Amino acid sequence: QCVLEEGTIAYQNWVKTGTDVYRQFWIFDVQNPEEVMVNSSNIKVKQRGPYTYRVRYLAKQNITQHGDNTVSFAQPNGAIFERSLSVGTENDSFTVLNLAVAAAPILYPNSFVQMVLNTFIKKSKSSMFQVRTLKELLWGYQDPFLSLVPYPIDTTVGVFYPYNNTADGFYRVFNGKDDISKVAIIDTYKDKKSIYAEFENEINLKGIPMYRFVLPSKAFASPTVNPDNECFCTEKIISKNCTSAGVLDISSCKAKKPVYISLPHFLHASPDVPEPIDGLNPNEEEHRTYLDVEPITGFTLRFAKRLQVNILVKPVKKIDTLSKLKRNYIVPVLWLNETGTIGDEKAEMFRKRVTGKINLLGLVEMVLLTVGLVIFVVSMIAYCVCRSKKIK
């Protein structure tokens, strides 16, 4: 009854998780936009949040069993705003980096093209920074600058656009038929092998002995420390010839847009990375990623997945609003915490069932997103880019 095949209670509850999973956002509100644009000053940010959404509530789709004791599926995306768990509403406004203005000159480095883009930026009254609501920033808005470009391009911009009505995957996980200890553990994501967290210590969660696994600092280390990150070093100047740590360039899987990911507040980053940003306070306890696994069943009963989204901004002589910058910035836009914990009632049931010789009928309902957790980096930073390049 614990294997993932149609007809078992495990399968029934795996298809659609029975525990609420939340994604919290903290937005970096820029306090001195004019100073930055005129004097190339440090960017002063103020963290605002959390703003909370319920996610991972839709049933898995396109489920297919394979002969190697794995099962593949796609996870539909959806997000429901939870006002009671948030500091404000989706209409709260923030001064943030202008995503389109920052990306355009990097996507189009030709000087003449940049001069043309500059006319559209000025005509739309856009600048390096903009004021956007939470809903706009996360899920998309019509960009006034891009709307003036006389070419067939997508004029909707958002950090997670598109999201709703899309799907994540394909995932391929072990169904547990040959080894129950591997049930629901990721084998591959988008046909690329997954990566795993490292064991840290033993803990106790609501009376249940657990193993804690954490995302090691080497996941964001420079290629000199972690050669697996070599493919994320595409900008030699920004990375100080690939010696700088703490951020990974994922532009290759973001249509060349200058997107970098890191741990929140640039935790574990080299000193040069946060140097141009004031107002950051990295904290190991608040900003690291972990998952707590029950060692007998292998079920994840608590987790916190934390990542930060950043955009690279460069000085550009042909773009007026960027022409006075004297240095490059990796600008933090927001950070997120996707989290879930087994409830008290289900924890008590788990204790009884595990103690009672592991009669696990119905227990998989408690499993908190085993799928997708051990590859939190894969889904967010497209680890496949590294591996696919090496295969080629």
XYZ file of C-alpha atoms in Angstrom:
392
model
C 0.000 0.000 0.000
C 3.039 2.333 0.201
C 4.161 2.055 -3.421
C 3.129 4.589 -6.042
C 0.816 2.624 -8.272
C -2.850 3.033 -9.043
C -5.086 1.440 -6.455
C -2.940 2.057 -3.375
C -3.762 4.658 -0.758
C -0.215 5.923 -1.129
C -0.831 6.646 -4.799
C -4.176 8.291 -4.128
C -2.672 10.756 -1.672
C 0.531 11.272 -3.660
C -1.414 12.442 -6.706
C -2.757 15.350 -4.663
C -0.976 16.276 -1.423
C -3.145 16.462 1.672
C -1.064 19.118 3.441
C -1.011 22.849 2.725
C 2.172 24.162 1.151
C 2.883 27.892 1.257
C 5.203 30.167 -0.685
C 6.159 33.367 1.116
C 7.663 36.370 -0.653
C 9.761 39.223 0.687
C 10.193 42.176 -1.711
C 13.271 44.424 -1.685
C 11.815 47.954 -1.728
C 14.414 50.422 -3.089
C 14.719 53.535 -0.894
C 17.026 55.759 -3.017
C 16.295 55.285 -6.730
C 17.338 58.822 -7.770
C 20.663 58.641 -5.930
C 21.514 55.406 -7.690
C 20.634 56.657 -11.172
C 22.447 60.006 -10.752
C 25.429 59.137 -8.523
C 25.770 55.383 -8.935
C 25.337 55.114 -5.154
C 24.842 51.905 -3.232
C 21.275 50.686 -3.592
C 19.466 50.962 -0.258
C 16.790 48.294 0.133
C 14.170 47.576 2.759
C 12.751 44.074 2.993
C 8.926 43.915 3.072
C 6.981 40.751 3.695
C 5.956 38.062 4.019
C 3.294 37.937 1.332
C 1.958 34.395 1.323
C 0.402 32.176 -1.344
C -0.854 28.620 -1.134
C 0.771 26.490 -3.832
C 1.120 22.863 -4.914
C -2.588 22.199 -4.349
C -3.438 20.858 -7.816
C -3.345 17.166 -8.675
C -0.439 15.849 -10.712
C -1.033 15.339 -14.446
C 0.162 13.027 -17.250
C 1.141 10.307 -14.780
C 2.963 7.448 -16.523
C 4.440 4.272 -14.998
C 7.739 3.013 -16.459
C 9.390 -0.394 -16.525
C 12.381 0.744 -14.459
C 10.217 1.224 -11.346
C 9.775 4.950 -11.867
C 6.737 7.086 -12.554
C 6.735 10.401 -14.428
C 4.346 13.334 -14.117
C 3.849 17.077 -14.529
C 2.962 19.344 -11.584
C 0.390 22.038 -12.498
C 1.221 25.487 -11.169
C -1.226 27.607 -9.219
C -1.061 30.236 -6.478
C -3.819 31.458 -4.143
C -3.127 34.598 -2.091
C -3.526 34.134 1.671
C -4.320 37.550 3.161
C -4.401 36.264 6.755
C -0.806 35.054 6.428
C 0.476 38.228 4.762
C 1.537 41.679 5.981
C -0.546 43.402 3.316
C -2.510 42.881 0.114
C -1.592 42.092 -3.478
C -2.124 45.784 -4.209
C 0.748 46.921 -1.984
C 3.262 48.918 -4.053
C 7.056 48.753 -4.165
C 9.880 50.626 -5.825
C 11.775 47.920 -7.664
C 14.143 47.485 -10.557
C 12.581 47.971 -13.985
C 12.964 44.457 -15.344
C 12.557 45.370 -19.020
C 14.881 48.383 -18.943
C 17.595 46.426 -17.137
C 17.418 43.466 -19.517
C 17.019 45.241 -22.875
C 20.593 46.541 -23.370
C 22.061 43.187 -22.307
C 19.819 41.340 -24.741
C 20.638 43.874 -27.483
C 24.272 45.044 -27.100
C 24.430 46.763 -30.507
C 24.906 50.539 -29.999
C 22.466 51.544 -32.723
C 19.767 49.237 -31.390
C 20.335 50.632 -27.914
C 19.860 54.173 -29.223
C 16.520 53.123 -30.690
C 15.529 51.399 -27.457
C 16.448 54.550 -25.561
C 13.877 56.549 -27.527
C 11.159 54.065 -26.545
C 12.265 54.093 -22.910
C 12.126 57.894 -22.751
C 8.836 58.119 -24.660
C 7.224 55.658 -22.228
C 8.691 57.641 -19.293
C 10.374 54.499 -18.018
C 13.562 54.496 -15.957
C 15.924 52.155 -14.119
C 13.367 51.778 -11.319
C 9.591 51.542 -11.307
C 6.671 51.303 -8.881
C 4.720 48.062 -9.130
C 2.144 46.242 -7.025
C 2.935 42.834 -5.589
C 0.543 41.184 -8.033
C 2.129 42.926 -11.008
C 5.693 42.186 -9.973
C 5.082 38.481 -9.372
C 2.567 37.484 -11.999
C 2.932 40.039 -14.779
C 2.028 43.481 -16.134
C 1.987 45.217 -19.503
C 5.293 47.030 -19.773
C 4.909 50.552 -21.282
C 8.407 50.552 -22.806
C 8.023 47.189 -24.513
C 4.545 48.147 -25.712
C 6.139 50.819 -27.939
C 8.562 48.425 -29.636
C 7.241 47.886 -33.202
C 8.076 44.197 -33.277
C 6.036 41.097 -32.341
C 7.357 40.593 -28.794
C 5.681 39.604 -25.553
C 5.040 42.875 -23.706
C 4.010 41.201 -20.433
C 6.721 41.194 -17.768
C 6.761 39.553 -14.327
C 9.235 37.657 -12.169
C 7.144 34.469 -12.384
C 5.255 35.187 -15.595
C 3.761 32.939 -16.882
C 2.767 30.830 -13.867
C -0.928 30.107 -13.370
C -2.287 27.611 -15.901
C 1.202 26.289 -16.616
C 2.901 23.085 -15.438
C 6.293 22.196 -14.025
C 8.052 19.081 -15.237
C 8.378 16.434 -16.333
C 9.505 14.842 -13.073
C 10.453 11.175 -12.835
C 10.399 9.574 -9.368
C 10.868 6.089 -7.955
C 7.588 4.260 -7.316
C 9.039 2.077 -4.527
C 8.227 -1.297 -6.078
C 11.811 -2.539 -5.901
C 12.979 -0.434 -2.927
C 10.405 1.164 -0.627
C 13.053 3.449 0.884
C 13.268 5.284 -2.463
C 9.525 5.842 -2.896
C 8.725 9.299 -4.364
C 12.404 10.323 -4.500
C 13.340 12.228 -7.656
C 15.268 10.294 -10.289
C 15.312 12.958 -13.015
C 13.833 16.385 -13.756
C 13.321 17.252 -17.432
C 15.425 14.176 -18.242
C 18.386 15.449 -16.193
C 19.653 13.840 -13.006
C 18.657 15.518 -9.766
C 20.970 16.818 -7.054
C 20.544 16.230 -3.364
C 20.854 17.994 -0.041
C 23.417 16.837 2.520
C 22.757 15.274 5.929
C 23.293 17.725 8.806
C 21.978 16.178 12.042
C 19.183 14.337 13.811
C 16.243 16.349 15.169
C 12.831 15.729 16.717
C 9.646 16.989 15.050
C 6.491 16.689 17.130
C 7.813 13.540 18.785
C 9.033 11.999 15.529
C 12.800 11.390 15.114
C 13.957 13.036 11.891
C 17.057 13.483 9.763
C 17.718 17.061 8.652
C 19.199 17.623 5.214
C 20.437 21.052 4.091
C 21.504 22.731 0.883
C 25.292 23.020 1.295
C 27.068 26.305 0.698
C 29.050 24.658 -2.100
C 25.860 24.637 -4.211
C 26.530 28.349 -4.810
C 30.314 28.184 -4.607
C 32.626 29.443 -7.328
C 33.834 26.947 -9.946
C 37.238 26.956 -8.257
C 35.559 25.309 -5.234
C 32.738 23.453 -6.975
C 33.568 22.562 -10.609
C 29.922 21.621 -11.224
C 29.129 25.358 -11.237
C 31.475 26.112 -14.112
C 28.637 26.428 -16.605
C 27.012 29.177 -14.500
C 30.092 31.358 -14.906
C 29.286 33.052 -18.214
C 30.243 36.620 -17.312
C 33.951 36.786 -16.475
C 33.927 40.408 -15.274
C 30.915 40.018 -12.992
C 32.285 36.795 -11.521
C 35.841 38.158 -11.200
C 37.095 35.500 -13.567
C 34.881 32.831 -12.007
C 36.231 33.273 -8.475
C 33.199 35.032 -6.996
C 30.723 32.873 -5.060
C 27.111 33.130 -3.972
C 25.200 33.753 -7.207
C 24.500 31.580 -10.233
C 23.868 32.994 -13.701
C 20.771 31.282 -15.113
C 20.387 33.494 -18.197
C 20.891 30.433 -20.395
C 17.520 29.071 -19.316
C 15.794 32.464 -19.124
C 16.042 33.382 -22.821
C 19.312 35.247 -22.127
C 17.668 37.608 -19.635
C 20.259 38.583 -16.964
C 18.744 36.582 -14.098
C 20.920 35.419 -11.205
C 19.793 33.324 -8.273
C 21.270 33.132 -4.797
C 20.354 32.326 -1.249
C 18.367 35.108 0.493
C 20.349 38.243 1.377
C 23.298 36.734 -0.535
C 23.976 34.204 2.214
C 27.379 32.519 1.648
C 28.262 34.990 -1.129
C 31.687 36.541 -1.676
C 31.978 40.039 -0.105
C 32.010 41.719 -3.525
C 28.498 40.478 -4.388
C 26.470 42.365 -1.707
C 28.910 45.296 -1.498
C 26.802 47.661 -3.702
C 23.605 46.845 -1.757
C 22.768 48.365 1.647
C 20.130 46.874 3.959
C 20.932 43.179 3.663
C 21.327 40.971 6.716
C 22.135 37.348 5.816
C 21.193 34.890 8.540
C 21.889 31.159 8.396
C 18.799 30.168 10.372
C 16.342 32.334 8.399
C 17.823 32.040 4.929
C 19.085 28.493 4.443
C 17.191 25.667 2.757
C 16.473 22.391 4.555
C 14.185 19.367 4.598
C 13.393 17.059 7.505
C 13.039 13.399 6.544
C 11.604 10.542 8.630
C 14.339 7.883 8.267
C 12.159 4.752 8.399
C 9.755 5.742 5.627
C 11.834 8.351 3.816
C 8.901 10.785 3.962
C 9.602 14.527 4.129
C 7.486 15.935 6.973
C 8.856 19.499 7.051
C 10.816 21.643 4.641
C 11.821 25.200 3.829
C 13.030 26.036 0.317
C 14.596 29.504 0.183
C 15.949 31.302 -2.864
C 16.503 34.880 -4.039
C 15.917 36.317 -7.518
C 18.367 38.974 -8.736
C 18.855 40.918 -11.969
C 22.163 42.131 -13.402
C 22.298 45.829 -14.339
C 25.212 47.312 -16.304
C 26.197 50.895 -17.189
C 25.033 51.664 -20.737
C 26.060 54.929 -22.409
C 23.284 54.792 -25.011
C 20.497 54.311 -22.444
C 19.988 57.593 -20.593
C 18.628 56.119 -17.365
C 21.650 53.755 -17.129
C 24.303 56.097 -18.527
C 25.463 57.539 -15.192
C 26.110 54.195 -13.553
C 29.784 53.593 -12.844
C 29.626 49.917 -11.896
C 27.703 46.730 -12.323
C 24.970 45.777 -9.864
C 23.404 42.402 -9.113
C 20.140 43.804 -7.821
C 18.011 41.693 -5.433
C 14.346 41.820 -6.421
C 12.768 39.370 -3.972
C 13.353 36.203 -2.018
C 10.977 33.341 -1.339
C 10.406 30.628 1.215
C 8.339 27.623 0.131
C 7.421 25.733 3.247
C 5.222 23.062 4.764
C 4.983 21.110 8.041
C 3.011 18.039 9.075
C 0.015 18.999 11.246
C -0.419 17.932 14.876
C -3.214 15.457 14.149
C -1.329 13.803 11.308
C 1.872 13.756 13.346
C 0.090 11.829 16.097
C -1.288 9.371 13.539
C 2.187 8.987 12.063
C 3.705 8.199 15.434
C 1.099 5.511 16.098
C 1.385 3.916 12.675
C 5.177 3.888 12.559
C 5.417 2.554 16.115
C 2.830 -0.056 15.213
C 5.182 -1.878 12.829
C 4.699 0.695 10.072
C 1.156 -0.028 8.949
C 1.219 2.968 6.606
C -2.254 2.796 5.071
C -3.173 6.370 4.334
C 0.032 7.842 5.700
C 1.302 9.155 2.405
C -1.340 11.842 2.745
C 1.097 13.371 5.217
C 4.026 13.449 2.862
C 4.941 17.040 2.226
C 6.063 17.369 -1.305
C 8.826 14.790 -1.330
C 8.712 15.321 -5.080
C 10.305 18.617 -5.904
C 12.121 19.151 -2.629
C 15.408 17.364 -3.083
C 15.754 19.144 -6.401
C 14.817 22.613 -5.296
C 17.895 23.897 -7.085
C 17.039 22.007 -10.248
C 13.639 23.602 -10.662
C 14.804 27.112 -9.879
C 18.224 27.277 -11.508
C 17.865 24.721 -14.281
C 20.754 22.576 -13.190
C 20.169 20.737 -16.438
C 22.057 23.482 -18.234
C 25.293 22.365 -16.601
C 24.754 18.690 -17.220
C 23.518 19.062 -20.785
C 26.530 21.142 -21.706
C 28.865 18.517 -20.303
C 27.072 15.763 -22.197
C 27.415 17.671 -25.403
